[in-house]
mmCIF file of N, CA and C in Angstrom:
data_model
loop_
_atom_site.group_PDB
_atom_site.id
_atom_site.type_symbol
_atom_site.label_atom_id
_atom_site.label_comp_id
_atom_site.label_asym_id
_atom_site.label_seq_id
_atom_site.Cartn_x
_atom_site.Cartn_y
_atom_site.Cartn_z
ATOM 1 N N LEU X 1 59.892 101.512 163.101
ATOM 2 C CA LEU X 1 60.616 100.531 163.897
ATOM 3 C C LEU X 1 61.070 99.340 163.080
ATOM 4 N N ALA X 2 60.337 99.023 162.007
ATOM 5 C CA ALA X 2 60.722 97.897 161.164
ATOM 6 C C ALA X 2 62.070 98.169 160.505
ATOM 7 N N CYS X 3 62.271 99.402 160.064
ATOM 8 C CA CYS X 3 63.544 99.776 159.444
ATOM 9 C C CYS X 3 64.682 99.658 160.464
ATOM 10 N N SER X 4 64.431 100.122 161.673
ATOM 11 C CA SER X 4 65.430 100.049 162.729
ATOM 12 C C SER X 4 65.784 98.595 163.031
ATOM 13 N N HIS X 5 64.771 97.751 163.129
ATOM 14 C CA HIS X 5 64.991 96.335 163.415
ATOM 15 C C HIS X 5 65.787 95.682 162.283
ATOM 16 N N ALA X 6 65.437 96.008 161.041
ATOM 17 C CA ALA X 6 66.140 95.434 159.894
ATOM 18 C C ALA X 6 67.603 95.874 159.883
ATOM 19 N N TYR X 7 67.848 97.126 160.214
ATOM 20 C CA TYR X 7 69.224 97.624 160.236
ATOM 21 C C TYR X 7 70.035 96.937 161.331
ATOM 22 N N LEU X 8 69.440 96.761 162.497
ATOM 23 C CA LEU X 8 70.147 96.081 163.581
ATOM 24 C C LEU X 8 70.434 94.630 163.220
ATOM 25 N N GLU X 9 69.505 93.985 162.524
ATOM 26 C CA GLU X 9 69.753 92.615 162.062
ATOM 27 C C GLU X 9 70.897 92.592 161.048
ATOM 28 N N TYR X 10 70.930 93.600 160.176
ATOM 29 C CA TYR X 10 72.025 93.720 159.208
ATOM 30 C C TYR X 10 73.365 93.859 159.935
ATOM 31 N N LEU X 11 73.407 94.698 160.964
ATOM 32 C CA LEU X 11 74.644 94.874 161.723
ATOM 33 C C LEU X 11 75.076 93.577 162.401
ATOM 34 N N LYS X 12 74.127 92.831 162.918
ATOM 35 C CA LYS X 12 74.461 91.550 163.560
ATOM 36 C C LYS X 12 75.057 90.567 162.555
ATOM 37 N N LYS X 13 74.456 90.496 161.350
ATOM 38 C CA LYS X 13 74.977 89.594 160.318
ATOM 39 C C LYS X 13 76.357 90.041 159.858
ATOM 40 N N GLN X 14 76.547 91.336 159.742
ATOM 41 C CA GLN X 14 77.854 91.853 159.348
ATOM 42 C C GLN X 14 78.890 91.512 160.410
ATOM 43 N N LYS X 15 78.521 91.638 161.672
ATOM 44 C CA LYS X 15 79.433 91.334 162.784
ATOM 45 C C LYS X 15 79.816 89.852 162.767
ATOM 46 N N GLN X 16 78.852 88.990 162.426
ATOM 47 C CA GLN X 16 79.131 87.551 162.376
ATOM 48 C C GLN X 16 80.100 87.206 161.243
ATOM 49 N N SER X 17 79.979 87.924 160.111
ATOM 50 C CA SER X 17 80.859 87.616 158.984
ATOM 51 C C SER X 17 82.209 88.326 159.087
ATOM 52 N N TRP X 18 82.267 89.389 159.857
ATOM 53 C CA TRP X 18 83.522 90.144 160.020
ATOM 54 C C TRP X 18 83.901 90.046 161.494
ATOM 55 N N LYS X 19 84.634 88.997 161.822
ATOM 56 C CA LYS X 19 84.899 88.652 163.223
ATOM 57 C C LYS X 19 85.721 89.690 163.967
ATOM 58 N N ASP X 20 86.645 90.370 163.277
ATOM 59 C CA ASP X 20 87.497 91.333 163.974
ATOM 60 C C ASP X 20 86.998 92.778 163.837
ATOM 61 N N MET X 21 85.727 92.964 163.455
ATOM 62 C CA MET X 21 85.172 94.313 163.366
ATOM 63 C C MET X 21 85.095 94.920 164.771
ATOM 64 N N PRO X 22 85.704 96.074 164.967
ATOM 65 C CA PRO X 22 85.738 96.646 166.323
ATOM 66 C C PRO X 22 84.385 97.222 166.743
ATOM 67 N N ASP X 23 84.103 97.117 168.018
ATOM 68 C CA ASP X 23 82.958 97.813 168.604
ATOM 69 C C ASP X 23 83.442 99.198 169.001
ATOM 70 N N ILE X 24 82.831 100.222 168.457
ATOM 71 C CA ILE X 24 83.263 101.583 168.740
ATOM 72 C C ILE X 24 82.185 102.303 169.534
ATOM 73 N N CYS X 25 82.590 102.791 170.682
ATOM 74 C CA CYS X 25 81.709 103.586 171.528
ATOM 75 C C CYS X 25 82.171 105.041 171.437
ATOM 76 N N ILE X 26 81.249 105.927 171.090
ATOM 77 C CA ILE X 26 81.573 107.352 170.991
ATOM 78 C C ILE X 26 81.007 108.048 172.218
ATOM 79 N N GLN X 27 81.871 108.707 172.964
ATOM 80 C CA GLN X 27 81.447 109.485 174.127
ATOM 81 C C GLN X 27 81.855 110.932 173.913
ATOM 82 N N PHE X 28 80.968 111.847 174.279
ATOM 83 C CA PHE X 28 81.301 113.265 174.162
ATOM 84 C C PHE X 28 80.859 113.978 175.427
ATOM 85 N N GLU X 29 81.710 114.904 175.878
ATOM 86 C CA GLU X 29 81.461 115.642 177.115
ATOM 87 C C GLU X 29 81.539 117.134 176.838
ATOM 88 N N ASN X 30 80.490 117.850 177.214
ATOM 89 C CA ASN X 30 80.421 119.309 177.060
ATOM 90 C C ASN X 30 80.818 119.758 175.654
ATOM 91 N N MET X 31 80.466 118.971 174.658
ATOM 92 C CA MET X 31 80.804 119.311 173.281
ATOM 93 C C MET X 31 79.880 120.413 172.789
ATOM 94 N N GLY X 32 80.469 121.481 172.308
ATOM 95 C CA GLY X 32 79.684 122.591 171.805
ATOM 96 C C GLY X 32 80.473 123.417 170.809
ATOM 97 N N TYR X 33 79.787 124.313 170.143
ATOM 98 C CA TYR X 33 80.419 125.171 169.153
ATOM 99 C C TYR X 33 79.748 126.537 169.232
ATOM 100 N N SER X 34 80.552 127.579 169.396
ATOM 101 C CA SER X 34 79.989 128.932 169.481
ATOM 102 C C SER X 34 80.857 129.896 168.691
ATOM 103 N N VAL X 35 80.220 130.946 168.196
ATOM 104 C CA VAL X 35 80.926 131.987 167.452
ATOM 105 C C VAL X 35 80.491 133.342 167.989
ATOM 106 N N ASN X 36 81.378 134.309 167.903
ATOM 107 C CA ASN X 36 81.048 135.680 168.296
ATOM 108 C C ASN X 36 80.659 136.451 167.045
ATOM 109 N N ILE X 37 79.517 137.104 167.132
ATOM 110 C CA ILE X 37 79.044 137.897 166.005
ATOM 111 C C ILE X 37 78.890 139.345 166.452
ATOM 112 N N PRO X 38 79.112 140.294 165.536
ATOM 113 C CA PRO X 38 78.952 141.708 165.899
ATOM 114 C C PRO X 38 77.517 141.997 166.313
ATOM 115 N N THR X 39 77.371 142.852 167.327
ATOM 116 C CA THR X 39 76.050 143.247 167.791
ATOM 117 C C THR X 39 75.697 144.592 167.191
ATOM 118 N N ARG X 40 74.544 144.659 166.599
ATOM 119 C CA ARG X 40 74.063 145.897 166.014
ATOM 120 C C ARG X 40 73.196 146.605 167.049
ATOM 121 N N THR X 41 73.484 147.854 167.309
ATOM 122 C CA THR X 41 72.759 148.586 168.352
ATOM 123 C C THR X 41 71.599 149.398 167.804
ATOM 124 N N GLU X 42 71.563 149.634 166.494
ATOM 125 C CA GLU X 42 70.458 150.395 165.917
ATOM 126 C C GLU X 42 70.079 149.788 164.580
ATOM 127 N N HIS X 43 68.875 150.052 164.143
ATOM 128 C CA HIS X 43 68.387 149.505 162.887
ATOM 129 C C HIS X 43 68.974 150.262 161.705
ATOM 130 N N LEU X 44 69.284 149.526 160.665
ATOM 131 C CA LEU X 44 69.821 150.141 159.460
ATOM 132 C C LEU X 44 68.683 150.660 158.582
ATOM 133 N N THR X 45 68.892 151.789 157.995
ATOM 134 C CA THR X 45 67.974 152.326 156.996
ATOM 135 C C THR X 45 68.763 152.495 155.703
ATOM 136 N N ILE X 46 68.076 152.696 154.638
ATOM 137 C CA ILE X 46 68.773 152.869 153.361
ATOM 138 C C ILE X 46 69.692 154.080 153.417
ATOM 139 N N ALA X 47 69.232 155.143 154.041
ATOM 140 C CA ALA X 47 70.026 156.374 154.099
ATOM 141 C C ALA X 47 71.297 156.199 154.932
ATOM 142 N N SER X 48 71.226 155.424 156.006
ATOM 143 C CA SER X 48 72.388 155.300 156.891
ATOM 144 C C SER X 48 73.159 153.995 156.692
ATOM 145 N N ALA X 49 72.768 153.190 155.717
ATOM 146 C CA ALA X 49 73.342 151.853 155.560
ATOM 147 C C ALA X 49 74.852 151.878 155.378
ATOM 148 N N PHE X 50 75.359 152.747 154.528
ATOM 149 C CA PHE X 50 76.790 152.744 154.236
ATOM 150 C C PHE X 50 77.633 153.097 155.456
ATOM 151 N N THR X 51 77.227 154.092 156.218
ATOM 152 C CA THR X 51 77.999 154.468 157.403
ATOM 153 C C THR X 51 77.814 153.468 158.529
ATOM 154 N N GLN X 52 76.617 152.905 158.641
ATOM 155 C CA GLN X 52 76.353 151.959 159.729
ATOM 156 C C GLN X 52 77.031 150.621 159.508
ATOM 157 N N VAL X 53 77.163 150.190 158.264
ATOM 158 C CA VAL X 53 77.832 148.916 157.993
ATOM 159 C C VAL X 53 79.294 148.991 158.432
ATOM 160 N N ALA X 54 79.934 150.096 158.162
ATOM 161 C CA ALA X 54 81.327 150.270 158.599
ATOM 162 C C ALA X 54 81.420 150.228 160.116
ATOM 163 N N LYS X 55 80.480 150.866 160.815
ATOM 164 C CA LYS X 55 80.478 150.840 162.276
ATOM 165 C C LYS X 55 80.206 149.436 162.806
ATOM 166 N N LEU X 56 79.346 148.703 162.124
ATOM 167 C CA LEU X 56 78.971 147.362 162.572
ATOM 168 C C LEU X 56 80.181 146.445 162.647
ATOM 169 N N PHE X 57 81.017 146.469 161.609
ATOM 170 C CA PHE X 57 82.163 145.560 161.575
ATOM 171 C C PHE X 57 83.369 146.086 162.333
ATOM 172 N N SER X 58 83.369 147.345 162.707
ATOM 173 C CA SER X 58 84.469 147.865 163.512
ATOM 174 C C SER X 58 84.095 147.904 164.993
ATOM 175 N N SER X 59 82.875 147.529 165.301
ATOM 176 C CA SER X 59 82.394 147.580 166.680
ATOM 177 C C SER X 59 83.016 146.471 167.526
ATOM 178 N N ASP X 60 83.273 146.800 168.784
ATOM 179 C CA ASP X 60 83.779 145.800 169.721
ATOM 180 C C ASP X 60 82.644 145.015 170.375
ATOM 181 N N ALA X 61 81.419 145.506 170.238
ATOM 182 C CA ALA X 61 80.278 144.836 170.852
ATOM 183 C C ALA X 61 79.977 143.554 170.078
ATOM 184 N N GLN X 62 80.052 142.422 170.775
ATOM 185 C CA GLN X 62 79.792 141.137 170.134
ATOM 186 C C GLN X 62 78.880 140.293 171.018
ATOM 187 N N THR X 63 78.153 139.413 170.371
ATOM 188 C CA THR X 63 77.263 138.495 171.052
ATOM 189 C C THR X 63 77.708 137.070 170.730
ATOM 190 N N GLU X 64 77.719 136.214 171.726
ATOM 191 C CA GLU X 64 78.093 134.821 171.500
ATOM 192 C C GLU X 64 76.880 134.053 170.989
ATOM 193 N N LEU X 65 77.030 133.404 169.851
ATOM 194 C CA LEU X 65 75.983 132.574 169.273
ATOM 195 C C LEU X 65 76.393 131.116 169.453
ATOM 196 N N LYS X 66 75.581 130.356 170.165
ATOM 197 C CA LYS X 66 75.879 128.940 170.385
ATOM 198 C C LYS X 66 75.247 128.137 169.258
ATOM 199 N N ALA X 67 76.071 127.777 168.266
ATOM 200 C CA ALA X 67 75.585 126.995 167.132
ATOM 201 C C ALA X 67 75.235 125.579 167.580
ATOM 202 N N VAL X 68 76.020 125.028 168.496
ATOM 203 C CA VAL X 68 75.725 123.741 169.139
ATOM 204 C C VAL X 68 75.906 123.969 170.634
ATOM 205 N N ALA X 69 74.809 123.897 171.371
ATOM 206 C CA ALA X 69 74.869 124.094 172.825
ATOM 207 C C ALA X 69 75.684 122.960 173.444
ATOM 208 N N PRO X 70 76.474 123.262 174.484
ATOM 209 C CA PRO X 70 77.265 122.207 175.127
ATOM 210 C C PRO X 70 76.384 121.033 175.560
ATOM 211 N N THR X 71 76.787 119.848 175.136
ATOM 212 C CA THR X 71 76.002 118.656 175.426
ATOM 213 C C THR X 71 76.926 117.480 175.711
ATOM 214 N N THR X 72 76.417 116.528 176.455
ATOM 215 C CA THR X 72 77.162 115.332 176.826
ATOM 216 C C THR X 72 76.333 114.118 176.449
ATOM 217 N N GLY X 73 76.991 113.094 175.924
ATOM 218 C CA GLY X 73 76.243 111.897 175.559
ATOM 219 C C GLY X 73 77.144 110.747 175.180
ATOM 220 N N ARG X 74 76.486 109.678 174.752
ATOM 221 C CA ARG X 74 77.201 108.449 174.401
ATOM 222 C C ARG X 74 76.438 107.758 173.275
ATOM 223 N N ILE X 75 77.181 107.265 172.290
ATOM 224 C CA ILE X 75 76.591 106.478 171.209
ATOM 225 C C ILE X 75 77.207 105.099 171.296
ATOM 226 N N ASN X 76 76.391 104.127 171.625
ATOM 227 C CA ASN X 76 76.870 102.763 171.851
ATOM 228 C C ASN X 76 77.004 101.987 170.548
ATOM 229 N N PRO X 77 77.911 100.990 170.516
ATOM 230 C CA PRO X 77 78.070 100.162 169.325
ATOM 231 C C PRO X 77 76.770 99.431 168.983
ATOM 232 N N GLY X 78 76.486 99.329 167.692
ATOM 233 C CA GLY X 78 75.299 98.605 167.248
ATOM 234 C C GLY X 78 74.001 99.362 167.418
ATOM 235 N N SER X 79 74.078 100.623 167.787
ATOM 236 C CA SER X 79 72.855 101.403 167.964
ATOM 237 C C SER X 79 72.704 102.399 166.825
ATOM 238 N N MET X 80 71.504 102.874 166.638
ATOM 239 C CA MET X 80 71.247 103.918 165.646
ATOM 240 C C MET X 80 70.900 105.192 166.400
ATOM 241 N N THR X 81 71.378 106.313 165.890
ATOM 242 C CA THR X 81 71.112 107.600 166.519
ATOM 243 C C THR X 81 70.532 108.530 165.461
ATOM 244 N N LEU X 82 69.437 109.161 165.798
ATOM 245 C CA LEU X 82 68.771 110.094 164.896
ATOM 246 C C LEU X 82 69.129 111.515 165.315
ATOM 247 N N VAL X 83 69.624 112.293 164.372
ATOM 248 C CA VAL X 83 69.921 113.705 164.607
ATOM 249 C C VAL X 83 68.873 114.484 163.823
ATOM 250 N N LEU X 84 67.954 115.089 164.548
ATOM 251 C CA LEU X 84 66.809 115.726 163.924
ATOM 252 C C LEU X 84 66.684 117.164 164.401
ATOM 253 N N ALA X 85 66.701 118.104 163.467
ATOM 254 C CA ALA X 85 66.536 119.530 163.774
ATOM 255 C C ALA X 85 66.211 120.261 162.478
ATOM 256 N N PRO X 86 65.633 121.447 162.580
ATOM 257 C CA PRO X 86 65.359 122.237 161.372
ATOM 258 C C PRO X 86 66.656 122.650 160.680
ATOM 259 N N PRO X 87 66.554 123.069 159.410
ATOM 260 C CA PRO X 87 67.746 123.534 158.695
ATOM 261 C C PRO X 87 68.445 124.668 159.440
ATOM 262 N N GLY X 88 69.775 124.618 159.450
ATOM 263 C CA GLY X 88 70.557 125.685 160.063
ATOM 264 C C GLY X 88 70.660 125.620 161.570
ATOM 265 N N HIS X 89 70.382 124.471 162.170
ATOM 266 C CA HIS X 89 70.420 124.356 163.627
ATOM 267 C C HIS X 89 71.567 123.504 164.146
ATOM 268 N N GLY X 90 72.645 123.318 163.345
ATOM 269 C CA GLY X 90 73.869 122.732 163.859
ATOM 270 C C GLY X 90 74.046 121.238 163.711
ATOM 271 N N LYS X 91 73.240 120.574 162.904
ATOM 272 C CA LYS X 91 73.397 119.124 162.744
ATOM 273 C C LYS X 91 74.754 118.771 162.137
ATOM 274 N N SER X 92 75.131 119.477 161.088
ATOM 275 C CA SER X 92 76.420 119.196 160.445
ATOM 276 C C SER X 92 77.580 119.519 161.376
ATOM 277 N N LEU X 93 77.472 120.602 162.130
ATOM 278 C CA LEU X 93 78.523 120.927 163.107
ATOM 279 C C LEU X 93 78.643 119.837 164.163
ATOM 280 N N LEU X 94 77.507 119.322 164.623
ATOM 281 C CA LEU X 94 77.520 118.245 165.609
ATOM 282 C C LEU X 94 78.240 117.027 165.049
ATOM 283 N N LEU X 95 77.905 116.635 163.832
ATOM 284 C CA LEU X 95 78.528 115.457 163.236
ATOM 285 C C LEU X 95 80.009 115.684 162.938
ATOM 286 N N LYS X 96 80.365 116.877 162.498
ATOM 287 C CA LYS X 96 81.782 117.185 162.279
ATOM 288 C C LYS X 96 82.548 117.143 163.595
ATOM 289 N N GLY X 97 81.942 117.634 164.670
ATOM 290 C CA GLY X 97 82.573 117.578 165.985
ATOM 291 C C GLY X 97 82.769 116.148 166.453
ATOM 292 N N LEU X 98 81.752 115.315 166.252
ATOM 293 C CA LEU X 98 81.868 113.905 166.635
ATOM 294 C C LEU X 98 82.914 113.183 165.796
ATOM 295 N N GLY X 99 83.074 113.603 164.550
ATOM 296 C CA GLY X 99 84.043 112.967 163.661
ATOM 297 C C GLY X 99 85.458 113.493 163.814
ATOM 298 N N GLY X 100 85.675 114.454 164.705
ATOM 299 C CA GLY X 100 87.010 114.976 164.943
ATOM 300 C C GLY X 100 87.466 116.012 163.940
ATOM 301 N N LYS X 101 86.562 116.520 163.112
ATOM 302 C CA LYS X 101 86.933 117.497 162.081
ATOM 303 C C LYS X 101 87.076 118.914 162.625
ATOM 304 N N LEU X 102 86.646 119.160 163.867
ATOM 305 C CA LEU X 102 86.675 120.508 164.429
ATOM 306 C C LEU X 102 87.659 120.669 165.583
ATOM 307 N N HIS X 103 88.465 119.662 165.867
ATOM 308 C CA HIS X 103 89.312 119.742 167.064
ATOM 309 C C HIS X 103 90.350 120.855 166.996
ATOM 310 N N ASP X 104 90.709 121.319 165.804
ATOM 311 C CA ASP X 104 91.662 122.440 165.689
ATOM 312 C C ASP X 104 90.975 123.799 165.652
ATOM 313 N N ASP X 105 89.660 123.817 165.643
ATOM 314 C CA ASP X 105 88.892 125.056 165.561
ATOM 315 C C ASP X 105 88.738 125.668 166.957
ATOM 316 N N ASN X 106 89.102 126.943 167.108
ATOM 317 C CA ASN X 106 89.019 127.613 168.416
ATOM 318 C C ASN X 106 87.592 127.774 168.922
ATOM 319 N N ASN X 107 86.602 127.675 168.045
ATOM 320 C CA ASN X 107 85.207 127.817 168.450
ATOM 321 C C ASN X 107 84.632 126.520 169.014
ATOM 322 N N PHE X 108 85.342 125.413 168.845
ATOM 323 C CA PHE X 108 84.883 124.105 169.315
ATOM 324 C C PHE X 108 85.313 123.890 170.753
ATOM 325 N N ARG X 109 84.413 123.373 171.555
ATOM 326 C CA ARG X 109 84.691 123.089 172.974
ATOM 327 C C ARG X 109 84.280 121.658 173.297
ATOM 328 N N GLY X 110 84.926 121.091 174.292
ATOM 329 C CA GLY X 110 84.532 119.781 174.785
ATOM 330 C C GLY X 110 85.486 118.684 174.365
ATOM 331 N N ASN X 111 85.118 117.462 174.727
ATOM 332 C CA ASN X 111 85.933 116.280 174.451
ATOM 333 C C ASN X 111 85.103 115.250 173.711
ATOM 334 N N VAL X 112 85.737 114.585 172.752
ATOM 335 C CA VAL X 112 85.118 113.473 172.040
ATOM 336 C C VAL X 112 86.066 112.289 172.156
ATOM 337 N N ASN X 113 85.544 111.141 172.571
ATOM 338 C CA ASN X 113 86.350 109.936 172.755
ATOM 339 C C ASN X 113 85.771 108.781 171.953
ATOM 340 N N PHE X 114 86.662 108.030 171.294
ATOM 341 C CA PHE X 114 86.297 106.784 170.640
ATOM 342 C C PHE X 114 86.939 105.671 171.441
ATOM 343 N N ASN X 115 86.138 104.840 172.076
ATOM 344 C CA ASN X 115 86.648 103.775 172.943
ATOM 345 C C ASN X 115 87.689 104.320 173.922
ATOM 346 N N VAL X 116 87.379 105.415 174.551
ATOM 347 C CA VAL X 116 88.165 106.083 175.575
ATOM 348 C C VAL X 116 89.404 106.801 175.012
ATOM 349 N N LEU X 117 89.647 106.737 173.718
ATOM 350 C CA LEU X 117 90.752 107.471 173.102
ATOM 351 C C LEU X 117 90.243 108.829 172.646
ATOM 352 N N THR X 118 90.913 109.897 173.047
ATOM 353 C CA THR X 118 90.485 111.250 172.712
ATOM 354 C C THR X 118 90.784 111.552 171.252
ATOM 355 N N VAL X 119 89.800 112.156 170.582
ATOM 356 C CA VAL X 119 89.977 112.568 169.177
ATOM 357 C C VAL X 119 90.753 113.863 169.165
#
């Protein structure tokens, strides 16, 4: 908590010295990211690996993997937000989505707004 308090004090001092610094509120609604992956119906063995790999990628059977489950939230100006998860659980995708880097990606869903302006 001491680090958090020190950071908030730093932000207050910065705000006092930079009078026209904008307050930015980030709001996101149903923001999520999912991909379709091929579904394997049987286990691969060394003997059948070559034929099964070809079937795997030509198969129409797919499963939706939610890399970032649809979520809604708000990040207020002057606040700190901790994004905590194990490796490979979508932290970078979440931050890229909040930063507007995924808006052209068909796998991205939801809305992200900065001070009510849509990204």
